[in-house]
Amino acid sequence: MLASRKEMALATRSLWNIPNILTVSRVALIPVLLVVAYSPLPWRHEIAAVIFAVAAITDWFDGYLARTLNQGSAFGRFLDPVADKLMVAAALILLVEWHSHVLMVIPAIVIISREITISALREWMAEIGKRAQVAVSSIGKWKTAAQMVSITVLLLDWEIFNALGWVLLYVAVVLTLWSMCVYLLAAWPSLREVD
């Protein structure tokens, strides 16, 4: 009994380490972002942009800390990509409402659809023991960076920066499609196999 309590305490301690707390905080920021976005606050765009930027920074920081402090965990490996996708999807849906025209709708659909497709592909490849073939690529990292900066700028909604936000959003769309093609081509031999 005593050994199992020690094991449980150790498991709980390793679960709630700094990287995992940062990842969970990213999910917790989603309702905060939405409350701010729909509030009558005069600075709601600026506050929403700061909230999203903080979430984007924690995305980089939690992975860095997990590697540096050797605090990687199964929970973190599961939740980190989920938290990223949830935050990006929430922000894109918000931007579609704020800018309700096809120029925003198409990028939102492309980005969200790609995330669903690649998540499903990675899950399936892991199931057949070939997850390494669809590991995160440098194109995927550039896509994420362009996405995070563009969404932050578009949430900010300052006229002086809006053109930059739109350009980066479409750069992110191109990188999104490119990285999806790279992952699908890497998985194609496995996808063509007959059961």
Short mmCIF file of N, CA and C in Angstrom, two decimals:
data_model
loop_
_atom_site.label_atom_id
_atom_site.label_comp_id
_atom_site.label_asym_id
_atom_site.label_seq_id
_atom_site.Cartn_x
_atom_site.Cartn_y
_atom_site.Cartn_z
N MET A 1 0.82 -1.20 0.00
CA MET A 1 0.00 0.00 0.00
C MET A 1 0.87 1.26 0.00
N LEU A 2 1.92 1.25 0.83
CA LEU A 2 2.81 2.40 0.92
C LEU A 2 3.52 2.64 -0.40
N ALA A 3 3.95 1.57 -1.05
CA ALA A 3 4.64 1.71 -2.35
C ALA A 3 3.71 2.33 -3.38
N SER A 4 2.46 1.92 -3.38
CA SER A 4 1.54 2.46 -4.38
C SER A 4 1.27 3.94 -4.13
N ARG A 5 1.23 4.38 -2.87
CA ARG A 5 1.07 5.81 -2.57
C ARG A 5 2.26 6.61 -3.07
N LYS A 6 3.45 6.07 -2.87
CA LYS A 6 4.65 6.76 -3.36
C LYS A 6 4.64 6.83 -4.88
N GLU A 7 4.23 5.73 -5.53
CA GLU A 7 4.15 5.72 -6.99
C GLU A 7 3.13 6.73 -7.49
N MET A 8 1.98 6.81 -6.79
CA MET A 8 0.95 7.77 -7.19
C MET A 8 1.44 9.20 -7.00
N ALA A 9 2.13 9.47 -5.91
CA ALA A 9 2.66 10.82 -5.66
C ALA A 9 3.69 11.19 -6.72
N LEU A 10 4.53 10.24 -7.08
CA LEU A 10 5.54 10.49 -8.11
C LEU A 10 4.89 10.74 -9.46
N ALA A 11 3.88 9.94 -9.79
CA ALA A 11 3.18 10.11 -11.06
C ALA A 11 2.48 11.47 -11.12
N THR A 12 1.85 11.87 -10.00
CA THR A 12 1.17 13.16 -9.96
C THR A 12 2.17 14.29 -10.10
N ARG A 13 3.31 14.17 -9.42
CA ARG A 13 4.35 15.20 -9.50
C ARG A 13 4.88 15.32 -10.92
N SER A 14 5.10 14.20 -11.61
CA SER A 14 5.62 14.26 -12.96
C SER A 14 4.56 14.75 -13.95
N LEU A 15 3.27 14.52 -13.61
CA LEU A 15 2.19 14.98 -14.47
C LEU A 15 2.07 16.51 -14.41
N TRP A 16 2.14 17.07 -13.21
CA TRP A 16 1.96 18.52 -13.05
C TRP A 16 3.30 19.23 -12.95
N ASN A 17 4.12 19.02 -13.96
CA ASN A 17 5.39 19.75 -14.04
C ASN A 17 5.15 21.06 -14.80
N ILE A 18 6.17 21.90 -14.88
CA ILE A 18 6.02 23.23 -15.50
C ILE A 18 5.58 23.13 -16.97
N PRO A 19 6.19 22.28 -17.81
CA PRO A 19 5.73 22.20 -19.21
C PRO A 19 4.25 21.83 -19.33
N ASN A 20 3.79 20.87 -18.52
CA ASN A 20 2.39 20.46 -18.60
C ASN A 20 1.45 21.54 -18.09
N ILE A 21 1.87 22.27 -17.06
CA ILE A 21 1.05 23.37 -16.55
C ILE A 21 0.91 24.44 -17.63
N LEU A 22 1.99 24.73 -18.36
CA LEU A 22 1.92 25.71 -19.45
C LEU A 22 0.98 25.23 -20.56
N THR A 23 1.03 23.94 -20.86
CA THR A 23 0.15 23.39 -21.89
C THR A 23 -1.32 23.48 -21.48
N VAL A 24 -1.61 23.10 -20.24
CA VAL A 24 -2.98 23.18 -19.73
C VAL A 24 -3.45 24.63 -19.69
N SER A 25 -2.54 25.55 -19.35
CA SER A 25 -2.91 26.97 -19.31
C SER A 25 -3.31 27.47 -20.70
N ARG A 26 -2.71 26.89 -21.73
CA ARG A 26 -3.05 27.28 -23.10
C ARG A 26 -4.50 26.91 -23.41
N VAL A 27 -4.93 25.74 -22.97
CA VAL A 27 -6.33 25.34 -23.15
C VAL A 27 -7.23 26.24 -22.31
N ALA A 28 -6.81 26.55 -21.10
CA ALA A 28 -7.61 27.39 -20.20
C ALA A 28 -7.77 28.81 -20.74
N LEU A 29 -6.83 29.26 -21.57
CA LEU A 29 -6.92 30.61 -22.14
C LEU A 29 -7.99 30.74 -23.23
N ILE A 30 -8.47 29.62 -23.77
CA ILE A 30 -9.47 29.68 -24.85
C ILE A 30 -10.75 30.36 -24.39
N PRO A 31 -11.37 29.92 -23.27
CA PRO A 31 -12.58 30.64 -22.84
C PRO A 31 -12.30 32.09 -22.46
N VAL A 32 -11.11 32.36 -21.93
CA VAL A 32 -10.75 33.74 -21.59
C VAL A 32 -10.70 34.58 -22.86
N LEU A 33 -10.09 34.03 -23.92
CA LEU A 33 -10.04 34.72 -25.21
C LEU A 33 -11.45 35.04 -25.71
N LEU A 34 -12.35 34.07 -25.63
CA LEU A 34 -13.71 34.26 -26.13
C LEU A 34 -14.49 35.28 -25.30
N VAL A 35 -14.34 35.23 -23.97
CA VAL A 35 -15.02 36.21 -23.11
C VAL A 35 -14.54 37.62 -23.45
N VAL A 36 -13.24 37.78 -23.59
CA VAL A 36 -12.68 39.10 -23.94
C VAL A 36 -13.19 39.55 -25.30
N ALA A 37 -13.16 38.64 -26.28
CA ALA A 37 -13.54 38.99 -27.66
C ALA A 37 -14.99 39.46 -27.75
N TYR A 38 -15.86 38.91 -26.92
CA TYR A 38 -17.27 39.28 -26.97
C TYR A 38 -17.68 40.28 -25.89
N SER A 39 -16.70 40.82 -25.20
CA SER A 39 -16.99 41.80 -24.16
C SER A 39 -17.10 43.20 -24.78
N PRO A 40 -17.69 44.14 -24.05
CA PRO A 40 -17.77 45.52 -24.56
C PRO A 40 -16.52 46.35 -24.28
N LEU A 41 -15.46 45.71 -23.83
CA LEU A 41 -14.23 46.43 -23.50
C LEU A 41 -13.71 47.20 -24.72
N PRO A 42 -13.27 48.45 -24.52
CA PRO A 42 -12.76 49.21 -25.65
C PRO A 42 -11.45 48.64 -26.22
N TRP A 43 -10.70 47.93 -25.38
CA TRP A 43 -9.40 47.38 -25.80
C TRP A 43 -9.49 45.87 -26.04
N ARG A 44 -10.65 45.37 -26.38
CA ARG A 44 -10.82 43.92 -26.50
C ARG A 44 -9.93 43.31 -27.58
N HIS A 45 -9.72 44.00 -28.69
CA HIS A 45 -8.86 43.45 -29.75
C HIS A 45 -7.42 43.31 -29.25
N GLU A 46 -6.94 44.34 -28.58
CA GLU A 46 -5.57 44.31 -28.07
C GLU A 46 -5.39 43.22 -27.00
N ILE A 47 -6.39 43.12 -26.09
CA ILE A 47 -6.30 42.10 -25.03
C ILE A 47 -6.37 40.70 -25.65
N ALA A 48 -7.26 40.50 -26.64
CA ALA A 48 -7.36 39.20 -27.31
C ALA A 48 -6.05 38.83 -27.99
N ALA A 49 -5.41 39.83 -28.62
CA ALA A 49 -4.12 39.58 -29.29
C ALA A 49 -3.05 39.19 -28.28
N VAL A 50 -3.04 39.85 -27.13
CA VAL A 50 -2.06 39.53 -26.09
C VAL A 50 -2.30 38.12 -25.56
N ILE A 51 -3.56 37.77 -25.32
CA ILE A 51 -3.89 36.41 -24.83
C ILE A 51 -3.40 35.37 -25.83
N PHE A 52 -3.68 35.58 -27.11
CA PHE A 52 -3.25 34.61 -28.12
C PHE A 52 -1.73 34.56 -28.21
N ALA A 53 -1.08 35.72 -28.14
CA ALA A 53 0.40 35.76 -28.20
C ALA A 53 1.01 35.02 -27.02
N VAL A 54 0.44 35.19 -25.83
CA VAL A 54 0.93 34.47 -24.65
C VAL A 54 0.78 32.96 -24.87
N ALA A 55 -0.37 32.55 -25.41
CA ALA A 55 -0.58 31.12 -25.69
C ALA A 55 0.44 30.62 -26.70
N ALA A 56 0.72 31.41 -27.74
CA ALA A 56 1.70 31.01 -28.76
C ALA A 56 3.09 30.88 -28.15
N ILE A 57 3.44 31.79 -27.25
CA ILE A 57 4.76 31.73 -26.61
C ILE A 57 4.86 30.51 -25.71
N THR A 58 3.79 30.19 -24.98
CA THR A 58 3.84 29.00 -24.12
C THR A 58 3.97 27.73 -24.95
N ASP A 59 3.47 27.76 -26.20
CA ASP A 59 3.62 26.61 -27.10
C ASP A 59 5.09 26.29 -27.32
N TRP A 60 5.89 27.32 -27.57
CA TRP A 60 7.32 27.10 -27.76
C TRP A 60 7.98 26.77 -26.43
N PHE A 61 7.59 27.52 -25.39
CA PHE A 61 8.28 27.45 -24.10
C PHE A 61 8.07 26.11 -23.41
N ASP A 62 6.87 25.52 -23.52
CA ASP A 62 6.64 24.25 -22.81
C ASP A 62 7.48 23.13 -23.41
N GLY A 63 7.61 23.11 -24.74
CA GLY A 63 8.46 22.10 -25.37
C GLY A 63 9.93 22.27 -25.01
N TYR A 64 10.37 23.53 -25.00
CA TYR A 64 11.76 23.82 -24.63
C TYR A 64 12.04 23.37 -23.19
N LEU A 65 11.13 23.69 -22.27
CA LEU A 65 11.33 23.30 -20.87
C LEU A 65 11.27 21.79 -20.68
N ALA A 66 10.37 21.14 -21.41
CA ALA A 66 10.27 19.68 -21.29
C ALA A 66 11.58 19.03 -21.68
N ARG A 67 12.21 19.56 -22.76
CA ARG A 67 13.50 18.99 -23.20
C ARG A 67 14.63 19.39 -22.25
N THR A 68 14.69 20.66 -21.86
CA THR A 68 15.78 21.16 -21.03
C THR A 68 15.76 20.55 -19.63
N LEU A 69 14.57 20.49 -19.02
CA LEU A 69 14.44 19.98 -17.67
C LEU A 69 14.21 18.47 -17.62
N ASN A 70 14.20 17.85 -18.80
CA ASN A 70 13.94 16.41 -18.90
C ASN A 70 12.61 16.06 -18.22
N GLN A 71 11.57 16.85 -18.56
CA GLN A 71 10.26 16.65 -17.94
C GLN A 71 9.20 16.26 -18.97
N GLY A 72 9.64 15.59 -20.02
CA GLY A 72 8.68 15.10 -21.01
C GLY A 72 7.78 14.06 -20.38
N SER A 73 6.53 14.00 -20.85
CA SER A 73 5.59 13.02 -20.31
C SER A 73 4.61 12.62 -21.41
N ALA A 74 3.97 11.48 -21.21
CA ALA A 74 2.96 11.02 -22.17
C ALA A 74 1.81 12.03 -22.22
N PHE A 75 1.43 12.55 -21.05
CA PHE A 75 0.35 13.55 -20.98
C PHE A 75 0.71 14.79 -21.80
N GLY A 76 1.94 15.25 -21.66
CA GLY A 76 2.39 16.43 -22.40
C GLY A 76 2.45 16.18 -23.90
N ARG A 77 2.94 15.00 -24.29
CA ARG A 77 3.01 14.67 -25.72
C ARG A 77 1.62 14.57 -26.33
N PHE A 78 0.64 14.14 -25.53
CA PHE A 78 -0.73 14.08 -26.02
C PHE A 78 -1.36 15.48 -26.08
N LEU A 79 -1.26 16.23 -24.97
CA LEU A 79 -2.02 17.48 -24.87
C LEU A 79 -1.40 18.63 -25.66
N ASP A 80 -0.08 18.66 -25.81
CA ASP A 80 0.56 19.80 -26.48
C ASP A 80 0.01 20.06 -27.88
N PRO A 81 -0.01 19.07 -28.78
CA PRO A 81 -0.57 19.36 -30.11
C PRO A 81 -2.07 19.64 -30.08
N VAL A 82 -2.78 19.02 -29.15
CA VAL A 82 -4.22 19.27 -29.02
C VAL A 82 -4.46 20.71 -28.61
N ALA A 83 -3.71 21.19 -27.62
CA ALA A 83 -3.85 22.57 -27.13
C ALA A 83 -3.60 23.57 -28.25
N ASP A 84 -2.56 23.31 -29.05
CA ASP A 84 -2.25 24.20 -30.17
C ASP A 84 -3.40 24.28 -31.16
N LYS A 85 -3.92 23.13 -31.52
CA LYS A 85 -4.99 23.07 -32.52
C LYS A 85 -6.27 23.72 -32.00
N LEU A 86 -6.59 23.49 -30.72
CA LEU A 86 -7.79 24.10 -30.14
C LEU A 86 -7.68 25.62 -30.11
N MET A 87 -6.52 26.13 -29.72
CA MET A 87 -6.34 27.58 -29.63
C MET A 87 -6.41 28.21 -31.02
N VAL A 88 -5.74 27.62 -31.99
CA VAL A 88 -5.75 28.15 -33.35
C VAL A 88 -7.15 28.08 -33.94
N ALA A 89 -7.85 26.97 -33.76
CA ALA A 89 -9.21 26.84 -34.30
C ALA A 89 -10.15 27.87 -33.67
N ALA A 90 -10.06 28.06 -32.35
CA ALA A 90 -10.91 29.04 -31.68
C ALA A 90 -10.64 30.45 -32.21
N ALA A 91 -9.37 30.80 -32.36
CA ALA A 91 -9.02 32.13 -32.85
C ALA A 91 -9.46 32.32 -34.30
N LEU A 92 -9.30 31.29 -35.13
CA LEU A 92 -9.72 31.41 -36.53
C LEU A 92 -11.24 31.57 -36.66
N ILE A 93 -11.98 30.82 -35.85
CA ILE A 93 -13.44 30.96 -35.89
C ILE A 93 -13.85 32.36 -35.45
N LEU A 94 -13.17 32.88 -34.44
CA LEU A 94 -13.42 34.24 -33.99
C LEU A 94 -13.12 35.25 -35.11
N LEU A 95 -12.01 35.06 -35.81
CA LEU A 95 -11.64 35.96 -36.90
C LEU A 95 -12.62 35.86 -38.07
N VAL A 96 -13.17 34.67 -38.30
CA VAL A 96 -14.18 34.53 -39.36
C VAL A 96 -15.40 35.38 -39.03
N GLU A 97 -15.76 35.43 -37.75
CA GLU A 97 -16.90 36.28 -37.38
C GLU A 97 -16.54 37.76 -37.52
N TRP A 98 -15.35 38.13 -37.10
CA TRP A 98 -14.94 39.53 -37.17
C TRP A 98 -14.74 40.00 -38.61
N HIS A 99 -14.26 39.10 -39.47
CA HIS A 99 -14.01 39.43 -40.89
C HIS A 99 -14.80 38.42 -41.73
N SER A 100 -16.12 38.58 -41.75
CA SER A 100 -16.96 37.55 -42.36
C SER A 100 -17.02 37.70 -43.89
N HIS A 101 -15.91 37.35 -44.52
CA HIS A 101 -15.89 37.27 -45.98
C HIS A 101 -14.98 36.13 -46.41
N VAL A 102 -15.07 35.79 -47.66
CA VAL A 102 -14.42 34.59 -48.18
C VAL A 102 -12.90 34.62 -47.97
N LEU A 103 -12.30 35.79 -47.95
CA LEU A 103 -10.85 35.89 -47.77
C LEU A 103 -10.40 35.38 -46.40
N MET A 104 -11.30 35.37 -45.42
CA MET A 104 -10.99 34.80 -44.11
C MET A 104 -11.51 33.38 -43.98
N VAL A 105 -12.66 33.12 -44.59
CA VAL A 105 -13.27 31.79 -44.46
C VAL A 105 -12.39 30.71 -45.09
N ILE A 106 -11.86 30.96 -46.29
CA ILE A 106 -11.04 29.94 -46.97
C ILE A 106 -9.80 29.58 -46.16
N PRO A 107 -8.99 30.56 -45.71
CA PRO A 107 -7.83 30.17 -44.88
C PRO A 107 -8.22 29.39 -43.63
N ALA A 108 -9.31 29.81 -42.97
CA ALA A 108 -9.74 29.11 -41.76
C ALA A 108 -10.10 27.66 -42.06
N ILE A 109 -10.84 27.44 -43.14
CA ILE A 109 -11.22 26.07 -43.51
C ILE A 109 -9.99 25.24 -43.88
N VAL A 110 -9.08 25.83 -44.65
CA VAL A 110 -7.87 25.09 -45.06
C VAL A 110 -7.03 24.70 -43.84
N ILE A 111 -6.80 25.67 -42.94
CA ILE A 111 -5.94 25.40 -41.78
C ILE A 111 -6.58 24.38 -40.85
N ILE A 112 -7.86 24.54 -40.53
CA ILE A 112 -8.53 23.61 -39.62
C ILE A 112 -8.64 22.22 -40.25
N SER A 113 -8.95 22.16 -41.54
CA SER A 113 -9.06 20.87 -42.23
C SER A 113 -7.72 20.14 -42.26
N ARG A 114 -6.66 20.87 -42.50
CA ARG A 114 -5.32 20.26 -42.52
C ARG A 114 -4.98 19.68 -41.16
N GLU A 115 -5.30 20.41 -40.09
CA GLU A 115 -4.98 19.93 -38.75
C GLU A 115 -5.72 18.64 -38.44
N ILE A 116 -6.99 18.57 -38.83
CA ILE A 116 -7.77 17.35 -38.60
C ILE A 116 -7.19 16.19 -39.41
N THR A 117 -6.86 16.46 -40.68
CA THR A 117 -6.33 15.41 -41.57
C THR A 117 -5.01 14.87 -41.06
N ILE A 118 -4.08 15.76 -40.71
CA ILE A 118 -2.75 15.31 -40.28
C ILE A 118 -2.81 14.65 -38.91
N SER A 119 -3.68 15.12 -38.03
CA SER A 119 -3.85 14.44 -36.73
C SER A 119 -4.33 13.02 -36.93
N ALA A 120 -5.32 12.85 -37.81
CA ALA A 120 -5.83 11.50 -38.09
C ALA A 120 -4.74 10.64 -38.73
N LEU A 121 -3.98 11.22 -39.66
CA LEU A 121 -2.90 10.49 -40.32
C LEU A 121 -1.85 10.04 -39.31
N ARG A 122 -1.45 10.95 -38.41
CA ARG A 122 -0.44 10.59 -37.40
C ARG A 122 -0.95 9.49 -36.47
N GLU A 123 -2.22 9.58 -36.09
CA GLU A 123 -2.79 8.55 -35.22
C GLU A 123 -2.78 7.20 -35.92
N TRP A 124 -3.17 7.19 -37.19
CA TRP A 124 -3.20 5.94 -37.93
C TRP A 124 -1.79 5.39 -38.14
N MET A 125 -0.84 6.27 -38.46
CA MET A 125 0.54 5.82 -38.66
C MET A 125 1.13 5.27 -37.35
N ALA A 126 0.76 5.87 -36.23
CA ALA A 126 1.22 5.36 -34.93
C ALA A 126 0.63 3.98 -34.67
N GLU A 127 -0.62 3.80 -35.07
CA GLU A 127 -1.31 2.52 -34.89
C GLU A 127 -0.61 1.40 -35.63
N ILE A 128 -0.03 1.71 -36.80
CA ILE A 128 0.66 0.67 -37.57
C ILE A 128 2.18 0.69 -37.33
N GLY A 129 2.61 1.49 -36.33
CA GLY A 129 4.02 1.51 -35.95
C GLY A 129 4.92 2.31 -36.87
N LYS A 130 4.37 3.27 -37.58
CA LYS A 130 5.18 4.06 -38.51
C LYS A 130 5.05 5.56 -38.25
N ARG A 131 4.86 5.94 -37.01
CA ARG A 131 4.65 7.34 -36.62
C ARG A 131 5.82 8.23 -37.03
N ALA A 132 7.04 7.68 -37.00
CA ALA A 132 8.24 8.48 -37.31
C ALA A 132 8.23 9.01 -38.74
N GLN A 133 7.52 8.32 -39.64
CA GLN A 133 7.46 8.76 -41.04
C GLN A 133 6.71 10.08 -41.20
N VAL A 134 5.87 10.44 -40.21
CA VAL A 134 5.12 11.69 -40.30
C VAL A 134 5.43 12.59 -39.09
N ALA A 135 6.69 12.56 -38.65
CA ALA A 135 7.11 13.44 -37.56
C ALA A 135 7.08 14.89 -38.04
N VAL A 136 7.04 15.81 -37.09
CA VAL A 136 6.96 17.24 -37.41
C VAL A 136 8.18 17.64 -38.24
N SER A 137 7.91 18.35 -39.33
CA SER A 137 8.99 18.78 -40.24
C SER A 137 9.27 20.27 -40.04
N SER A 138 10.36 20.74 -40.66
CA SER A 138 10.69 22.16 -40.56
C SER A 138 9.63 23.02 -41.25
N ILE A 139 9.01 22.49 -42.31
CA ILE A 139 7.93 23.24 -42.99
C ILE A 139 6.77 23.44 -42.02
N GLY A 140 6.46 22.40 -41.26
CA GLY A 140 5.40 22.49 -40.26
C GLY A 140 5.70 23.55 -39.21
N LYS A 141 6.97 23.67 -38.83
CA LYS A 141 7.35 24.69 -37.83
C LYS A 141 7.22 26.10 -38.40
N TRP A 142 7.60 26.27 -39.67
CA TRP A 142 7.44 27.58 -40.32
C TRP A 142 5.96 27.91 -40.48
N LYS A 143 5.18 26.90 -40.80
CA LYS A 143 3.72 27.09 -40.92
C LYS A 143 3.13 27.57 -39.61
N THR A 144 3.53 26.93 -38.52
CA THR A 144 3.03 27.31 -37.20
C THR A 144 3.43 28.73 -36.84
N ALA A 145 4.68 29.09 -37.12
CA ALA A 145 5.14 30.45 -36.82
C ALA A 145 4.35 31.49 -37.61
N ALA A 146 4.16 31.26 -38.91
CA ALA A 146 3.39 32.21 -39.74
C ALA A 146 1.95 32.30 -39.25
N GLN A 147 1.38 31.17 -38.89
CA GLN A 147 0.01 31.11 -38.38
C GLN A 147 -0.14 31.93 -37.10
N MET A 148 0.76 31.70 -36.15
CA MET A 148 0.66 32.36 -34.85
C MET A 148 0.82 33.87 -34.98
N VAL A 149 1.79 34.30 -35.78
CA VAL A 149 2.01 35.74 -35.94
C VAL A 149 0.83 36.37 -36.68
N SER A 150 0.36 35.73 -37.74
CA SER A 150 -0.75 36.31 -38.51
C SER A 150 -2.01 36.41 -37.67
N ILE A 151 -2.33 35.39 -36.91
CA ILE A 151 -3.53 35.41 -36.08
C ILE A 151 -3.42 36.49 -35.01
N THR A 152 -2.25 36.61 -34.40
CA THR A 152 -2.04 37.66 -33.39
C THR A 152 -2.27 39.04 -33.99
N VAL A 153 -1.68 39.29 -35.16
CA VAL A 153 -1.82 40.60 -35.81
C VAL A 153 -3.26 40.86 -36.21
N LEU A 154 -3.95 39.86 -36.74
CA LEU A 154 -5.35 40.04 -37.14
C LEU A 154 -6.29 40.23 -35.95
N LEU A 155 -5.99 39.58 -34.83
CA LEU A 155 -6.77 39.82 -33.61
C LEU A 155 -6.55 41.24 -33.10
N LEU A 156 -5.33 41.71 -33.23
CA LEU A 156 -4.99 43.08 -32.80
C LEU A 156 -5.82 44.10 -33.57
N ASP A 157 -6.00 43.85 -34.86
CA ASP A 157 -6.87 44.67 -35.72
C ASP A 157 -6.45 46.15 -35.77
N TRP A 158 -5.15 46.38 -35.83
CA TRP A 158 -4.64 47.74 -36.03
C TRP A 158 -4.43 47.92 -37.52
N GLU A 159 -5.00 48.96 -38.06
CA GLU A 159 -4.96 49.17 -39.51
C GLU A 159 -3.54 49.17 -40.07
N ILE A 160 -2.61 49.71 -39.31
CA ILE A 160 -1.22 49.82 -39.76
C ILE A 160 -0.58 48.44 -39.99
N PHE A 161 -1.05 47.41 -39.24
CA PHE A 161 -0.46 46.07 -39.34
C PHE A 161 -1.34 45.06 -40.08
N ASN A 162 -2.58 45.44 -40.41
CA ASN A 162 -3.51 44.48 -41.00
C ASN A 162 -2.99 43.83 -42.28
N ALA A 163 -2.33 44.61 -43.14
CA ALA A 163 -1.81 44.04 -44.39
C ALA A 163 -0.80 42.93 -44.09
N LEU A 164 0.07 43.17 -43.10
CA LEU A 164 1.04 42.15 -42.69
C LEU A 164 0.32 40.90 -42.21
N GLY A 165 -0.73 41.07 -41.41
CA GLY A 165 -1.49 39.92 -40.91
C GLY A 165 -2.09 39.10 -42.03
N TRP A 166 -2.67 39.77 -43.03
CA TRP A 166 -3.29 39.06 -44.15
C TRP A 166 -2.24 38.34 -45.00
N VAL A 167 -1.11 39.00 -45.25
CA VAL A 167 -0.05 38.37 -46.04
C VAL A 167 0.46 37.12 -45.31
N LEU A 168 0.73 37.25 -44.02
CA LEU A 168 1.23 36.10 -43.25
C LEU A 168 0.19 34.98 -43.16
N LEU A 169 -1.10 35.35 -43.12
CA LEU A 169 -2.15 34.33 -43.10
C LEU A 169 -2.10 33.50 -44.37
N TYR A 170 -1.92 34.16 -45.51
CA TYR A 170 -1.88 33.42 -46.78
C TYR A 170 -0.55 32.67 -46.96
N VAL A 171 0.53 33.20 -46.38
CA VAL A 171 1.79 32.43 -46.33
C VAL A 171 1.55 31.16 -45.52
N ALA A 172 0.85 31.31 -44.39
CA ALA A 172 0.54 30.14 -43.55
C ALA A 172 -0.32 29.12 -44.31
N VAL A 173 -1.25 29.61 -45.13
CA VAL A 173 -2.10 28.70 -45.92
C VAL A 173 -1.26 27.91 -46.92
N VAL A 174 -0.35 28.61 -47.60
CA VAL A 174 0.53 27.92 -48.57
C VAL A 174 1.38 26.88 -47.85
N LEU A 175 1.99 27.27 -46.72
CA LEU A 175 2.81 26.33 -45.95
C LEU A 175 1.97 25.19 -45.38
N THR A 176 0.72 25.49 -45.04
CA THR A 176 -0.21 24.47 -44.54
C THR A 176 -0.44 23.39 -45.59
N LEU A 177 -0.75 23.83 -46.81
CA LEU A 177 -0.99 22.88 -47.90
C LEU A 177 0.29 22.13 -48.26
N TRP A 178 1.42 22.84 -48.29
CA TRP A 178 2.71 22.23 -48.62
C TRP A 178 3.05 21.15 -47.59
N SER A 179 2.95 21.50 -46.30
CA SER A 179 3.32 20.53 -45.26
C SER A 179 2.36 19.34 -45.28
N MET A 180 1.08 19.56 -45.58
CA MET A 180 0.14 18.45 -45.67
C MET A 180 0.54 17.50 -46.80
N CYS A 181 0.94 18.07 -47.94
CA CYS A 181 1.39 17.24 -49.06
C CYS A 181 2.63 16.44 -48.68
N VAL A 182 3.56 17.07 -47.96
CA VAL A 182 4.79 16.38 -47.53
C VAL A 182 4.44 15.18 -46.65
N TYR A 183 3.53 15.40 -45.67
CA TYR A 183 3.14 14.32 -44.77
C TYR A 183 2.40 13.21 -45.50
N LEU A 184 1.49 13.59 -46.40
CA LEU A 184 0.73 12.58 -47.14
C LEU A 184 1.62 11.77 -48.07
N LEU A 185 2.59 12.44 -48.71
CA LEU A 185 3.54 11.71 -49.57
C LEU A 185 4.40 10.76 -48.76
N ALA A 186 4.81 11.18 -47.56
CA ALA A 186 5.61 10.30 -46.70
C ALA A 186 4.80 9.07 -46.28
N ALA A 187 3.50 9.26 -46.08
CA ALA A 187 2.65 8.15 -45.64
C ALA A 187 2.06 7.35 -46.79
N TRP A 188 2.21 7.85 -48.03
CA TRP A 188 1.53 7.22 -49.17
C TRP A 188 1.83 5.73 -49.34
N PRO A 189 3.10 5.30 -49.21
CA PRO A 189 3.35 3.86 -49.35
C PRO A 189 2.54 3.04 -48.35
N SER A 190 2.40 3.53 -47.13
CA SER A 190 1.61 2.81 -46.12
C SER A 190 0.14 2.87 -46.44
N LEU A 191 -0.32 4.01 -46.95
CA LEU A 191 -1.73 4.17 -47.30
C LEU A 191 -2.15 3.25 -48.45
N ARG A 192 -1.18 2.92 -49.31
CA ARG A 192 -1.49 2.08 -50.49
C ARG A 192 -1.47 0.59 -50.17
N GLU A 193 -0.98 0.23 -48.98
CA GLU A 193 -0.90 -1.19 -48.64
C GLU A 193 -2.30 -1.80 -48.54
N VAL A 194 -2.40 -3.02 -48.96
CA VAL A 194 -3.65 -3.77 -48.86
C VAL A 194 -3.67 -4.50 -47.54
N ASP A 195 -4.84 -4.48 -46.84
CA ASP A 195 -4.95 -5.19 -45.55
C ASP A 195 -4.74 -6.69 -45.75
#
